[in-house]
């Protein structure tokens, strides 16, 4: 049988250790093409590049394994990987392994998960993997087992239409991980502040700071799973419709006078 074609990307950039490990793992499952931003693009969400030309650079090439960097965002990388490098739909898109959690509301800011959602818009099965450790030198050793289990399951069973997976791995030793939980997205928000400073010309500038505060502790959320040393798996999709609100809004008298 023909090998599956797997497109690998991230938002930490082509040189991040997380994508190196993810690409290495994927080579056991098919032909692998890596297309990733040439520099870190964390927090870019679903941004696309429209004001400057996009460029691809071949980093390395060998049998069934190619690596490219691009000057765009993670979503650009998925588009370029599919339409320029492969010139076909990949069989699977994987993004990560992100250095930092993408649980709860963080998915809205995440370039890692934007790449995954971009693939699902095209109906391509996709998985985002994140480790709850923001350090560039994070210990990724606990990730491999769970990346393999989840990837093998998706390759075997597929995913429901236009659905992708948001996988978050707790930053603990492999021996401390209790297993995998299928969850819903937790609730919470960033409590943010701006660190106000002066530059040498006495002009104001600002650094965004803050901390994430969870507001839901149910046992069925990704935040609970991570806090209790489980790998969380949340099925996600790009439909932002608040379906529960439709019936309420239909009661409104929304007619032009």
mmCIF file of C-alpha atoms in Angstrom:
data_model
loop_
_atom_site.group_PDB
_atom_site.id
_atom_site.type_symbol
_atom_site.label_atom_id
_atom_site.label_comp_id
_atom_site.label_asym_id
_atom_site.label_seq_id
_atom_site.Cartn_x
_atom_site.Cartn_y
_atom_site.Cartn_z
ATOM 1 C CA UNK A 1 0.000 0.000 0.000
ATOM 2 C CA UNK A 2 1.072 3.596 -0.643
ATOM 3 C CA UNK A 3 2.420 5.336 2.433
ATOM 4 C CA UNK A 4 0.254 8.021 4.033
ATOM 5 C CA UNK A 5 1.456 11.551 3.340
ATOM 6 C CA UNK A 6 1.836 13.489 6.589
ATOM 7 C CA UNK A 7 2.291 17.263 6.728
ATOM 8 C CA UNK A 8 4.047 18.497 9.888
ATOM 9 C CA UNK A 9 4.039 22.100 11.086
ATOM 10 C CA UNK A 10 4.142 24.205 14.266
ATOM 11 C CA UNK A 11 4.160 27.764 15.567
ATOM 12 C CA UNK A 12 7.468 27.629 17.463
ATOM 13 C CA UNK A 13 9.462 27.657 14.239
ATOM 14 C CA UNK A 14 11.457 25.223 12.146
ATOM 15 C CA UNK A 15 14.294 25.019 14.694
ATOM 16 C CA UNK A 16 12.174 24.145 17.759
ATOM 17 C CA UNK A 17 12.940 20.797 19.434
ATOM 18 C CA UNK A 18 9.232 19.936 19.527
ATOM 19 C CA UNK A 19 8.844 19.794 15.760
ATOM 20 C CA UNK A 20 12.035 17.766 15.406
ATOM 21 C CA UNK A 21 10.625 15.070 17.676
ATOM 22 C CA UNK A 22 7.191 15.160 16.034
ATOM 23 C CA UNK A 23 8.675 14.791 12.548
ATOM 24 C CA UNK A 24 10.912 11.945 13.722
ATOM 25 C CA UNK A 25 7.903 10.065 15.106
ATOM 26 C CA UNK A 26 5.812 10.646 11.976
ATOM 27 C CA UNK A 27 8.509 9.095 9.775
ATOM 28 C CA UNK A 28 7.461 5.711 11.174
ATOM 29 C CA UNK A 29 3.994 6.174 9.699
ATOM 30 C CA UNK A 30 4.451 7.584 6.222
ATOM 31 C CA UNK A 31 6.053 10.068 3.876
ATOM 32 C CA UNK A 32 6.697 13.212 5.888
ATOM 33 C CA UNK A 33 6.848 16.799 4.672
ATOM 34 C CA UNK A 34 7.641 19.504 7.200
ATOM 35 C CA UNK A 35 6.638 23.088 6.421
ATOM 36 C CA UNK A 36 7.076 25.443 9.372
ATOM 37 C CA UNK A 37 7.631 29.148 10.034
ATOM 38 C CA UNK A 38 11.246 30.251 9.842
ATOM 39 C CA UNK A 39 10.877 31.980 13.211
ATOM 40 C CA UNK A 40 8.552 31.616 16.235
ATOM 41 C CA UNK A 41 4.941 32.554 15.519
ATOM 42 C CA UNK A 42 3.283 31.838 18.865
ATOM 43 C CA UNK A 43 0.016 33.682 19.470
ATOM 44 C CA UNK A 44 -0.616 34.284 15.762
ATOM 45 C CA UNK A 45 -3.905 32.388 15.855
ATOM 46 C CA UNK A 46 -5.394 32.067 12.330
ATOM 47 C CA UNK A 47 -3.429 34.930 10.772
ATOM 48 C CA UNK A 48 -2.481 34.707 7.103
ATOM 49 C CA UNK A 49 0.090 36.743 5.204
ATOM 50 C CA UNK A 50 -1.347 39.119 2.618
ATOM 51 C CA UNK A 51 0.954 42.182 2.622
ATOM 52 C CA UNK A 52 4.241 40.576 1.587
ATOM 53 C CA UNK A 53 5.120 37.666 -0.722
ATOM 54 C CA UNK A 54 5.483 34.246 0.833
ATOM 55 C CA UNK A 55 8.755 32.375 0.358
ATOM 56 C CA UNK A 56 9.743 28.752 0.888
ATOM 57 C CA UNK A 57 13.251 27.502 1.659
ATOM 58 C CA UNK A 58 14.253 23.850 1.356
ATOM 59 C CA UNK A 59 16.073 22.919 4.578
ATOM 60 C CA UNK A 60 16.788 19.254 3.858
ATOM 61 C CA UNK A 61 15.595 16.437 1.649
ATOM 62 C CA UNK A 62 15.947 12.676 1.678
ATOM 63 C CA UNK A 63 13.794 9.694 0.773
ATOM 64 C CA UNK A 64 10.248 10.212 2.089
ATOM 65 C CA UNK A 65 11.323 13.169 4.244
ATOM 66 C CA UNK A 66 11.511 16.849 3.299
ATOM 67 C CA UNK A 67 11.819 19.948 5.468
ATOM 68 C CA UNK A 68 10.921 23.493 4.412
ATOM 69 C CA UNK A 69 10.785 26.798 6.227
ATOM 70 C CA UNK A 70 8.562 29.702 5.222
ATOM 71 C CA UNK A 71 8.362 33.369 6.131
ATOM 72 C CA UNK A 72 4.673 33.089 6.975
ATOM 73 C CA UNK A 73 2.393 31.974 9.783
ATOM 74 C CA UNK A 74 1.419 28.420 10.746
ATOM 75 C CA UNK A 75 -1.723 28.718 8.622
ATOM 76 C CA UNK A 76 0.397 29.898 5.692
ATOM 77 C CA UNK A 77 2.589 26.844 6.240
ATOM 78 C CA UNK A 78 -0.367 24.483 5.907
ATOM 79 C CA UNK A 79 -1.575 26.236 2.770
ATOM 80 C CA UNK A 80 1.906 26.203 1.200
ATOM 81 C CA UNK A 81 2.471 22.600 2.205
ATOM 82 C CA UNK A 82 -0.721 21.433 0.570
ATOM 83 C CA UNK A 83 -0.857 23.623 -2.524
ATOM 84 C CA UNK A 84 2.795 24.311 -3.385
ATOM 85 C CA UNK A 85 4.980 21.556 -1.926
ATOM 86 C CA UNK A 86 2.702 18.525 -2.100
ATOM 87 C CA UNK A 87 0.212 19.790 -4.697
ATOM 88 C CA UNK A 88 -2.278 17.375 -3.156
ATOM 89 C CA UNK A 89 -4.171 16.905 0.089
ATOM 90 C CA UNK A 90 -2.080 15.257 2.781
ATOM 91 C CA UNK A 91 -3.595 12.273 4.537
ATOM 92 C CA UNK A 92 -2.857 13.775 7.936
ATOM 93 C CA UNK A 93 -1.690 17.119 9.348
ATOM 94 C CA UNK A 94 0.066 17.231 12.707
ATOM 95 C CA UNK A 95 1.148 20.399 14.490
ATOM 96 C CA UNK A 96 3.575 20.814 17.401
ATOM 97 C CA UNK A 97 4.880 19.536 19.656
ATOM 98 C CA UNK A 98 4.139 22.980 21.047
ATOM 99 C CA UNK A 99 6.237 24.341 23.877
ATOM 100 C CA UNK A 100 3.358 25.444 26.126
ATOM 101 C CA UNK A 101 -0.241 24.470 26.779
ATOM 102 C CA UNK A 102 -3.088 25.042 24.339
ATOM 103 C CA UNK A 103 -5.849 23.967 26.682
ATOM 104 C CA UNK A 104 -9.078 25.868 27.359
ATOM 105 C CA UNK A 105 -9.362 29.347 25.788
ATOM 106 C CA UNK A 106 -5.719 29.248 24.681
ATOM 107 C CA UNK A 107 -6.853 27.487 21.517
ATOM 108 C CA UNK A 108 -8.186 30.831 20.234
ATOM 109 C CA UNK A 109 -4.718 32.405 20.361
ATOM 110 C CA UNK A 110 -2.737 29.363 19.285
ATOM 111 C CA UNK A 111 -0.861 29.199 16.008
ATOM 112 C CA UNK A 112 -0.344 25.489 16.669
ATOM 113 C CA UNK A 113 -4.078 24.849 16.713
ATOM 114 C CA UNK A 114 -4.852 27.349 13.937
ATOM 115 C CA UNK A 115 -2.779 25.142 11.622
ATOM 116 C CA UNK A 116 -4.859 22.161 12.720
ATOM 117 C CA UNK A 117 -8.150 23.984 12.206
ATOM 118 C CA UNK A 118 -6.987 25.149 8.770
ATOM 119 C CA UNK A 119 -6.506 21.512 7.811
ATOM 120 C CA UNK A 120 -9.935 20.563 9.143
ATOM 121 C CA UNK A 121 -11.533 23.305 7.040
ATOM 122 C CA UNK A 122 -10.244 21.294 4.082
ATOM 123 C CA UNK A 123 -11.619 18.074 5.600
ATOM 124 C CA UNK A 124 -8.119 16.759 6.385
ATOM 125 C CA UNK A 125 -7.689 14.818 9.658
ATOM 126 C CA UNK A 126 -5.440 16.865 11.929
ATOM 127 C CA UNK A 127 -3.950 16.749 15.418
ATOM 128 C CA UNK A 128 -2.301 19.438 17.511
ATOM 129 C CA UNK A 129 0.135 18.289 20.211
ATOM 130 C CA UNK A 130 1.226 20.558 23.062
ATOM 131 C CA UNK A 131 3.312 20.075 26.201
ATOM 132 C CA UNK A 132 2.496 22.195 29.258
ATOM 133 C CA UNK A 133 6.037 23.561 29.488
ATOM 134 C CA UNK A 134 6.954 26.837 27.784
ATOM 135 C CA UNK A 135 10.718 26.315 27.974
ATOM 136 C CA UNK A 136 12.604 25.920 24.692
ATOM 137 C CA UNK A 137 14.566 23.188 26.472
ATOM 138 C CA UNK A 138 11.476 21.426 27.838
ATOM 139 C CA UNK A 139 11.766 17.700 28.520
ATOM 140 C CA UNK A 140 9.757 16.136 25.687
ATOM 141 C CA UNK A 141 10.485 12.515 26.588
ATOM 142 C CA UNK A 142 7.008 11.842 28.013
ATOM 143 C CA UNK A 143 5.329 12.950 24.776
ATOM 144 C CA UNK A 144 6.381 10.220 22.378
ATOM 145 C CA UNK A 145 4.224 7.407 23.749
ATOM 146 C CA UNK A 146 1.056 9.504 23.584
ATOM 147 C CA UNK A 147 1.830 11.034 20.202
ATOM 148 C CA UNK A 148 2.140 7.498 18.842
ATOM 149 C CA UNK A 149 -1.029 6.169 20.494
ATOM 150 C CA UNK A 150 -3.183 9.042 19.235
ATOM 151 C CA UNK A 151 -1.625 9.189 15.758
ATOM 152 C CA UNK A 152 -2.058 5.461 15.239
ATOM 153 C CA UNK A 153 -5.689 5.691 16.317
ATOM 154 C CA UNK A 154 -6.426 8.547 13.904
ATOM 155 C CA UNK A 155 -4.697 6.772 11.019
ATOM 156 C CA UNK A 156 -6.693 3.615 11.800
ATOM 157 C CA UNK A 157 -10.123 5.098 12.511
ATOM 158 C CA UNK A 158 -10.052 8.548 10.893
ATOM 159 C CA UNK A 159 -11.903 11.473 12.461
ATOM 160 C CA UNK A 160 -15.487 12.695 12.150
ATOM 161 C CA UNK A 161 -15.901 15.171 9.302
ATOM 162 C CA UNK A 162 -14.270 18.588 9.779
ATOM 163 C CA UNK A 163 -13.112 17.629 13.272
ATOM 164 C CA UNK A 164 -9.578 17.795 14.643
ATOM 165 C CA UNK A 165 -7.928 16.962 17.956
ATOM 166 C CA UNK A 166 -6.388 19.278 20.535
ATOM 167 C CA UNK A 167 -3.974 17.136 22.565
ATOM 168 C CA UNK A 168 -2.264 18.544 25.666
ATOM 169 C CA UNK A 169 0.342 16.644 27.656
ATOM 170 C CA UNK A 170 1.169 17.495 31.283
ATOM 171 C CA UNK A 171 4.738 18.547 32.036
ATOM 172 C CA UNK A 172 5.583 15.655 34.328
ATOM 173 C CA UNK A 173 7.712 12.537 34.071
ATOM 174 C CA UNK A 174 6.267 9.762 31.923
ATOM 175 C CA UNK A 175 5.850 7.587 35.016
ATOM 176 C CA UNK A 176 3.525 10.198 36.543
ATOM 177 C CA UNK A 177 1.096 10.401 33.601
ATOM 178 C CA UNK A 178 -2.058 8.483 34.514
ATOM 179 C CA UNK A 179 -3.421 7.987 31.004
ATOM 180 C CA UNK A 180 -5.553 9.739 28.386
ATOM 181 C CA UNK A 181 -8.889 11.500 28.946
ATOM 182 C CA UNK A 182 -11.308 12.554 26.214
ATOM 183 C CA UNK A 183 -12.476 15.965 27.426
ATOM 184 C CA UNK A 184 -14.321 19.115 26.623
ATOM 185 C CA UNK A 185 -12.602 22.493 26.434
ATOM 186 C CA UNK A 186 -12.263 24.099 29.844
ATOM 187 C CA UNK A 187 -13.338 27.644 30.622
ATOM 188 C CA UNK A 188 -11.127 30.455 31.799
ATOM 189 C CA UNK A 189 -9.510 33.704 30.758
ATOM 190 C CA UNK A 190 -6.225 35.541 30.842
ATOM 191 C CA UNK A 191 -5.957 38.143 33.593
ATOM 192 C CA UNK A 192 -3.814 40.614 31.705
ATOM 193 C CA UNK A 193 -1.818 43.710 32.464
ATOM 194 C CA UNK A 194 0.551 45.906 30.500
ATOM 195 C CA UNK A 195 4.040 46.531 31.809
ATOM 196 C CA UNK A 196 4.521 50.210 30.922
ATOM 197 C CA UNK A 197 8.059 51.383 30.162
ATOM 198 C CA UNK A 198 9.973 54.284 28.620
ATOM 199 C CA UNK A 199 12.407 53.970 25.737
ATOM 200 C CA UNK A 200 15.655 56.029 25.600
ATOM 201 C CA UNK A 201 13.722 58.822 23.834
ATOM 202 C CA UNK A 202 11.167 58.960 26.657
ATOM 203 C CA UNK A 203 8.417 57.397 24.571
ATOM 204 C CA UNK A 204 5.967 54.970 26.144
ATOM 205 C CA UNK A 205 5.934 51.301 25.197
ATOM 206 C CA UNK A 206 4.172 48.272 26.635
ATOM 207 C CA UNK A 207 4.782 44.550 27.270
ATOM 208 C CA UNK A 208 1.700 42.367 27.659
ATOM 209 C CA UNK A 209 1.836 40.250 30.820
ATOM 210 C CA UNK A 210 -0.676 38.137 32.688
ATOM 211 C CA UNK A 211 -1.689 34.749 33.997
ATOM 212 C CA UNK A 212 -4.362 32.262 32.951
ATOM 213 C CA UNK A 213 -7.166 31.711 35.458
ATOM 214 C CA UNK A 214 -9.388 28.665 35.084
ATOM 215 C CA UNK A 215 -13.052 29.215 35.917
ATOM 216 C CA UNK A 216 -14.329 25.652 35.574
ATOM 217 C CA UNK A 217 -13.030 22.628 37.439
ATOM 218 C CA UNK A 218 -15.331 19.872 36.195
ATOM 219 C CA UNK A 219 -13.753 16.442 35.803
ATOM 220 C CA UNK A 220 -14.652 16.435 32.104
ATOM 221 C CA UNK A 221 -12.450 19.415 31.090
ATOM 222 C CA UNK A 222 -8.943 19.565 29.689
ATOM 223 C CA UNK A 223 -7.844 21.860 32.525
ATOM 224 C CA UNK A 224 -8.873 19.264 35.125
ATOM 225 C CA UNK A 225 -7.193 16.460 33.191
ATOM 226 C CA UNK A 226 -3.870 18.294 32.953
ATOM 227 C CA UNK A 227 -3.981 19.320 36.607
ATOM 228 C CA UNK A 228 -4.400 15.652 37.523
ATOM 229 C CA UNK A 229 -1.634 14.379 35.213
ATOM 230 C CA UNK A 230 -3.766 13.066 32.368
ATOM 231 C CA UNK A 231 -3.186 13.707 28.676
ATOM 232 C CA UNK A 232 -6.244 15.646 27.496
ATOM 233 C CA UNK A 233 -7.801 15.049 24.080
ATOM 234 C CA UNK A 234 -10.462 17.542 22.990
ATOM 235 C CA UNK A 235 -12.245 17.133 19.634
ATOM 236 C CA UNK A 236 -12.614 20.594 18.097
ATOM 237 C CA UNK A 237 -14.052 22.195 14.985
ATOM 238 C CA UNK A 238 -14.185 25.622 13.382
ATOM 239 C CA UNK A 239 -17.950 26.237 13.675
ATOM 240 C CA UNK A 240 -18.199 29.103 16.179
ATOM 241 C CA UNK A 241 -21.993 29.225 16.119
ATOM 242 C CA UNK A 242 -23.510 29.491 19.607
ATOM 243 C CA UNK A 243 -26.179 26.915 18.782
ATOM 244 C CA UNK A 244 -27.754 27.133 22.243
ATOM 245 C CA UNK A 245 -28.501 30.828 21.669
ATOM 246 C CA UNK A 246 -30.350 30.511 18.350
ATOM 247 C CA UNK A 247 -33.752 29.698 19.885
ATOM 248 C CA UNK A 248 -33.452 32.613 22.317
ATOM 249 C CA UNK A 249 -32.540 35.101 19.580
ATOM 250 C CA UNK A 250 -35.479 33.921 17.473
ATOM 251 C CA UNK A 251 -37.769 35.275 20.209
ATOM 252 C CA UNK A 252 -36.484 38.787 19.629
ATOM 253 C CA UNK A 253 -38.538 41.108 17.447
ATOM 254 C CA UNK A 254 -35.794 41.680 14.893
ATOM 255 C CA UNK A 255 -37.770 43.543 12.226
ATOM 256 C CA UNK A 256 -36.943 46.817 10.514
ATOM 257 C CA UNK A 257 -39.393 49.621 11.320
#
